[in-house]
Amino acid sequence: MPDAIVTPRGFSHVRLTVTDIHRSKAFYRDLFGMEPGSDFSDQIDDPTIHDDPDRTYGGCSFTFAGQTLGLRPVADPGDTFDPNRVGLDHVSFSVGSVDELHTAAERLDNAGIEHGAVTDLPAFGLVILSVQDPDDINLELAAPREH
């Protein structure tokens, strides 16, 4: 095997392209129970923002466990995510336990957010709960499988 070009230590950040920054920001704020750490969404109507990486193109980001999820509002209105195209299939967030998945499912129900069932995946050592964000991006909450 050849020497590695780089030895990653994890993901620094993932940025999702969204159609409506206010709708997506509210969804992720409610999902994570936190405000974004970086937020330029109040400037979305400024025509120069879509070309400004320093203002994250009018987006925002949430940071937890040393990793960041960013939202970039540049997709055309009405566009939706397609996991069968080149690029992202889904984003999976680690949680501490299967009990947290069941609690999350209950809270999603209470918030009126559709989601999948808590599903055991023995081959991967995980139990997951899937939910779609407002742009139909598949999010997965994953907990270590209890033995």
PDB file of C-alpha atoms in Angstrom:
ATOM      1  CA  MET A   1       0.000   0.000   0.000  1.00  0.00           C
ATOM      2  CA  PRO A   2       1.394   3.462  -0.862  1.00  0.00           C
ATOM      3  CA  ASP A   3       2.148   6.058   1.793  1.00  0.00           C
ATOM      4  CA  ALA A   4      -0.818   8.278   2.623  1.00  0.00           C
ATOM      5  CA  ILE A   5      -0.848  11.708   1.023  1.00  0.00           C
ATOM      6  CA  VAL A   6      -2.522  13.026   4.175  1.00  0.00           C
ATOM      7  CA  THR A   7      -3.635  11.567   7.517  1.00  0.00           C
ATOM      8  CA  PRO A   8      -7.032  13.076   8.354  1.00  0.00           C
ATOM      9  CA  ARG A   9      -8.126  13.483  11.952  1.00  0.00           C
ATOM     10  CA  GLY A  10     -11.807  13.860  11.136  1.00  0.00           C
ATOM     11  CA  PHE A  11     -13.937  16.380   9.319  1.00  0.00           C
ATOM     12  CA  SER A  12     -13.326  20.070   9.776  1.00  0.00           C
ATOM     13  CA  HIS A  13     -16.688  21.046   8.329  1.00  0.00           C
ATOM     14  CA  VAL A  14     -19.438  20.120   5.916  1.00  0.00           C
ATOM     15  CA  ARG A  15     -21.416  22.815   4.131  1.00  0.00           C
ATOM     16  CA  LEU A  16     -24.846  22.128   2.687  1.00  0.00           C
ATOM     17  CA  THR A  17     -26.364  24.137  -0.155  1.00  0.00           C
ATOM     18  CA  VAL A  18     -29.880  25.255   0.776  1.00  0.00           C
ATOM     19  CA  THR A  19     -32.737  27.094  -0.944  1.00  0.00           C
ATOM     20  CA  ASP A  20     -34.053  29.193   1.969  1.00  0.00           C
ATOM     21  CA  ILE A  21     -31.538  30.169   4.649  1.00  0.00           C
ATOM     22  CA  HIS A  22     -34.137  31.300   7.166  1.00  0.00           C
ATOM     23  CA  ARG A  23     -36.133  28.053   6.915  1.00  0.00           C
ATOM     24  CA  SER A  24     -32.995  25.883   7.059  1.00  0.00           C
ATOM     25  CA  LYS A  25     -31.444  27.870   9.907  1.00  0.00           C
ATOM     26  CA  ALA A  26     -34.636  27.456  11.967  1.00  0.00           C
ATOM     27  CA  PHE A  27     -34.745  23.704  11.245  1.00  0.00           C
ATOM     28  CA  TYR A  28     -31.140  23.077  12.304  1.00  0.00           C
ATOM     29  CA  ARG A  29     -31.416  25.466  15.279  1.00  0.00           C
ATOM     30  CA  ASP A  30     -34.397  23.447  16.533  1.00  0.00           C
ATOM     31  CA  LEU A  31     -32.744  20.104  15.711  1.00  0.00           C
ATOM     32  CA  PHE A  32     -29.501  20.948  17.533  1.00  0.00           C
ATOM     33  CA  GLY A  33     -30.979  23.207  20.240  1.00  0.00           C
ATOM     34  CA  MET A  34     -28.421  25.944  19.605  1.00  0.00           C
ATOM     35  CA  GLU A  35     -27.999  29.177  17.718  1.00  0.00           C
ATOM     36  CA  PRO A  36     -25.499  29.282  14.849  1.00  0.00           C
ATOM     37  CA  GLY A  37     -22.033  30.415  15.864  1.00  0.00           C
ATOM     38  CA  SER A  38     -21.518  32.272  12.604  1.00  0.00           C
ATOM     39  CA  ASP A  39     -24.533  33.871  10.945  1.00  0.00           C
ATOM     40  CA  PHE A  40     -24.775  36.232   7.997  1.00  0.00           C
ATOM     41  CA  SER A  41     -28.340  35.283   7.066  1.00  0.00           C
ATOM     42  CA  ASP A  42     -29.601  38.726   8.106  1.00  0.00           C
ATOM     43  CA  GLN A  43     -27.667  40.088   5.089  1.00  0.00           C
ATOM     44  CA  ILE A  44     -29.191  37.697   2.533  1.00  0.00           C
ATOM     45  CA  ASP A  45     -30.913  40.561   0.667  1.00  0.00           C
ATOM     46  CA  ASP A  46     -27.569  42.333   0.072  1.00  0.00           C
ATOM     47  CA  PRO A  47     -26.766  41.587  -3.605  1.00  0.00           C
ATOM     48  CA  THR A  48     -23.012  41.404  -2.861  1.00  0.00           C
ATOM     49  CA  ILE A  49     -23.305  38.631  -0.268  1.00  0.00           C
ATOM     50  CA  HIS A  50     -23.580  35.744  -2.747  1.00  0.00           C
ATOM     51  CA  ASP A  51     -20.005  36.440  -3.885  1.00  0.00           C
ATOM     52  CA  ASP A  52     -18.508  37.006  -0.435  1.00  0.00           C
ATOM     53  CA  PRO A  53     -16.811  33.993   1.191  1.00  0.00           C
ATOM     54  CA  ASP A  54     -15.913  36.110   4.248  1.00  0.00           C
ATOM     55  CA  ARG A  55     -19.644  36.404   4.970  1.00  0.00           C
ATOM     56  CA  THR A  56     -20.175  32.735   4.019  1.00  0.00           C
ATOM     57  CA  TYR A  57     -22.324  33.772   1.053  1.00  0.00           C
ATOM     58  CA  GLY A  58     -25.127  34.794   3.418  1.00  0.00           C
ATOM     59  CA  GLY A  59     -25.119  31.523   5.283  1.00  0.00           C
ATOM     60  CA  CYS A  60     -24.610  30.368   8.826  1.00  0.00           C
ATOM     61  CA  SER A  61     -22.879  27.539  10.655  1.00  0.00           C
ATOM     62  CA  PHE A  62     -23.308  25.374  13.731  1.00  0.00           C
ATOM     63  CA  THR A  63     -20.262  24.018  15.575  1.00  0.00           C
ATOM     64  CA  PHE A  64     -20.261  21.089  17.988  1.00  0.00           C
ATOM     65  CA  ALA A  65     -17.616  18.592  19.063  1.00  0.00           C
ATOM     66  CA  GLY A  66     -14.993  20.534  17.094  1.00  0.00           C
ATOM     67  CA  GLN A  67     -16.817  20.089  13.790  1.00  0.00           C
ATOM     68  CA  THR A  68     -18.943  22.538  11.838  1.00  0.00           C
ATOM     69  CA  LEU A  69     -22.050  22.202   9.711  1.00  0.00           C
ATOM     70  CA  GLY A  70     -22.516  25.180   7.423  1.00  0.00           C
ATOM     71  CA  LEU A  71     -25.516  26.259   5.377  1.00  0.00           C
ATOM     72  CA  ARG A  72     -24.956  28.078   2.073  1.00  0.00           C
ATOM     73  CA  PRO A  73     -28.070  29.687   0.547  1.00  0.00           C
ATOM     74  CA  VAL A  74     -27.305  29.590  -3.175  1.00  0.00           C
ATOM     75  CA  ALA A  75     -29.679  26.916  -4.524  1.00  0.00           C
ATOM     76  CA  ASP A  76     -32.544  27.943  -6.779  1.00  0.00           C
ATOM     77  CA  PRO A  77     -35.925  28.192  -5.034  1.00  0.00           C
ATOM     78  CA  GLY A  78     -37.866  24.997  -5.569  1.00  0.00           C
ATOM     79  CA  ASP A  79     -34.739  22.894  -6.075  1.00  0.00           C
ATOM     80  CA  THR A  80     -34.496  19.761  -3.920  1.00  0.00           C
ATOM     81  CA  PHE A  81     -31.723  17.426  -2.914  1.00  0.00           C
ATOM     82  CA  ASP A  82     -31.097  14.252  -4.940  1.00  0.00           C
ATOM     83  CA  PRO A  83     -28.996  11.561  -3.217  1.00  0.00           C
ATOM     84  CA  ASN A  84     -28.616   9.739  -6.534  1.00  0.00           C
ATOM     85  CA  ARG A  85     -26.512  12.486  -8.117  1.00  0.00           C
ATOM     86  CA  VAL A  86     -22.780  12.882  -7.734  1.00  0.00           C
ATOM     87  CA  GLY A  87     -21.987  14.441  -4.375  1.00  0.00           C
ATOM     88  CA  LEU A  88     -23.533  13.999  -0.969  1.00  0.00           C
ATOM     89  CA  ASP A  89     -25.708  10.982  -0.122  1.00  0.00           C
ATOM     90  CA  HIS A  90     -26.464  11.891   3.507  1.00  0.00           C
ATOM     91  CA  VAL A  91     -24.922  13.395   6.642  1.00  0.00           C
ATOM     92  CA  SER A  92     -24.746  11.308   9.799  1.00  0.00           C
ATOM     93  CA  PHE A  93     -24.485  12.845  13.280  1.00  0.00           C
ATOM     94  CA  SER A  94     -23.239  10.770  16.209  1.00  0.00           C
ATOM     95  CA  VAL A  95     -25.276  10.685  19.390  1.00  0.00           C
ATOM     96  CA  GLY A  96     -24.391   8.978  22.651  1.00  0.00           C
ATOM     97  CA  SER A  97     -26.958   6.212  22.951  1.00  0.00           C
ATOM     98  CA  VAL A  98     -29.910   4.392  21.468  1.00  0.00           C
ATOM     99  CA  ASP A  99     -32.054   5.998  24.193  1.00  0.00           C
ATOM    100  CA  GLU A 100     -31.151   9.398  22.701  1.00  0.00           C
ATOM    101  CA  LEU A 101     -32.455   8.189  19.335  1.00  0.00           C
ATOM    102  CA  HIS A 102     -35.797   7.215  20.876  1.00  0.00           C
ATOM    103  CA  THR A 103     -35.988  10.569  22.673  1.00  0.00           C
ATOM    104  CA  ALA A 104     -35.172  12.351  19.405  1.00  0.00           C
ATOM    105  CA  ALA A 105     -37.930  10.406  17.598  1.00  0.00           C
ATOM    106  CA  GLU A 106     -40.425  11.490  20.255  1.00  0.00           C
ATOM    107  CA  ARG A 107     -39.299  15.123  20.033  1.00  0.00           C
ATOM    108  CA  LEU A 108     -39.489  15.042  16.231  1.00  0.00           C
ATOM    109  CA  ASP A 109     -43.037  13.681  16.534  1.00  0.00           C
ATOM    110  CA  ASN A 110     -43.946  16.480  18.950  1.00  0.00           C
ATOM    111  CA  ALA A 111     -42.504  19.042  16.517  1.00  0.00           C
ATOM    112  CA  GLY A 112     -44.480  17.544  13.625  1.00  0.00           C
ATOM    113  CA  ILE A 113     -41.307  16.570  11.733  1.00  0.00           C
ATOM    114  CA  GLU A 114     -41.525  13.354   9.728  1.00  0.00           C
ATOM    115  CA  HIS A 115     -38.771  10.831  10.324  1.00  0.00           C
ATOM    116  CA  GLY A 116     -37.899   7.194   9.902  1.00  0.00           C
ATOM    117  CA  ALA A 117     -37.957   4.485  12.527  1.00  0.00           C
ATOM    118  CA  VAL A 118     -35.138   3.816  14.951  1.00  0.00           C
ATOM    119  CA  THR A 119     -33.361   1.094  12.972  1.00  0.00           C
ATOM    120  CA  ASP A 120     -30.764  -1.415  14.128  1.00  0.00           C
ATOM    121  CA  LEU A 121     -27.889  -1.956  11.654  1.00  0.00           C
ATOM    122  CA  PRO A 122     -25.872  -4.815  13.206  1.00  0.00           C
ATOM    123  CA  ALA A 123     -23.426  -5.077  10.299  1.00  0.00           C
ATOM    124  CA  PHE A 124     -22.289  -1.498  10.987  1.00  0.00           C
ATOM    125  CA  GLY A 125     -22.499  -1.601  14.793  1.00  0.00           C
ATOM    126  CA  LEU A 126     -25.008   1.263  14.688  1.00  0.00           C
ATOM    127  CA  VAL A 127     -28.612   2.126  15.359  1.00  0.00           C
ATOM    128  CA  ILE A 128     -29.923   5.033  13.266  1.00  0.00           C
ATOM    129  CA  LEU A 129     -32.810   7.453  12.965  1.00  0.00           C
ATOM    130  CA  SER A 130     -33.297   9.260   9.639  1.00  0.00           C
ATOM    131  CA  VAL A 131     -34.918  12.645   9.074  1.00  0.00           C
ATOM    132  CA  GLN A 132     -35.106  14.918   6.029  1.00  0.00           C
ATOM    133  CA  ASP A 133     -34.170  18.593   6.286  1.00  0.00           C
ATOM    134  CA  PRO A 134     -36.287  21.280   4.543  1.00  0.00           C
ATOM    135  CA  ASP A 135     -34.399  20.750   1.243  1.00  0.00           C
ATOM    136  CA  ASP A 136     -34.897  16.966   1.505  1.00  0.00           C
ATOM    137  CA  ILE A 137     -31.278  16.305   2.503  1.00  0.00           C
ATOM    138  CA  ASN A 138     -31.167  13.023   4.413  1.00  0.00           C
ATOM    139  CA  LEU A 139     -29.807  13.396   7.915  1.00  0.00           C
ATOM    140  CA  GLU A 140     -29.006  10.394  10.037  1.00  0.00           C
ATOM    141  CA  LEU A 141     -28.635  10.328  13.788  1.00  0.00           C
ATOM    142  CA  ALA A 142     -26.429   7.369  14.708  1.00  0.00           C
ATOM    143  CA  ALA A 143     -25.703   5.725  18.038  1.00  0.00           C
ATOM    144  CA  PRO A 144     -23.386   2.848  18.866  1.00  0.00           C
ATOM    145  CA  ARG A 145     -25.255  -0.440  18.902  1.00  0.00           C
ATOM    146  CA  GLU A 146     -25.868  -1.736  22.418  1.00  0.00           C
ATOM    147  CA  HIS A 147     -24.845  -5.344  22.950  1.00  0.00           C
TER     148      HIS A 147
END
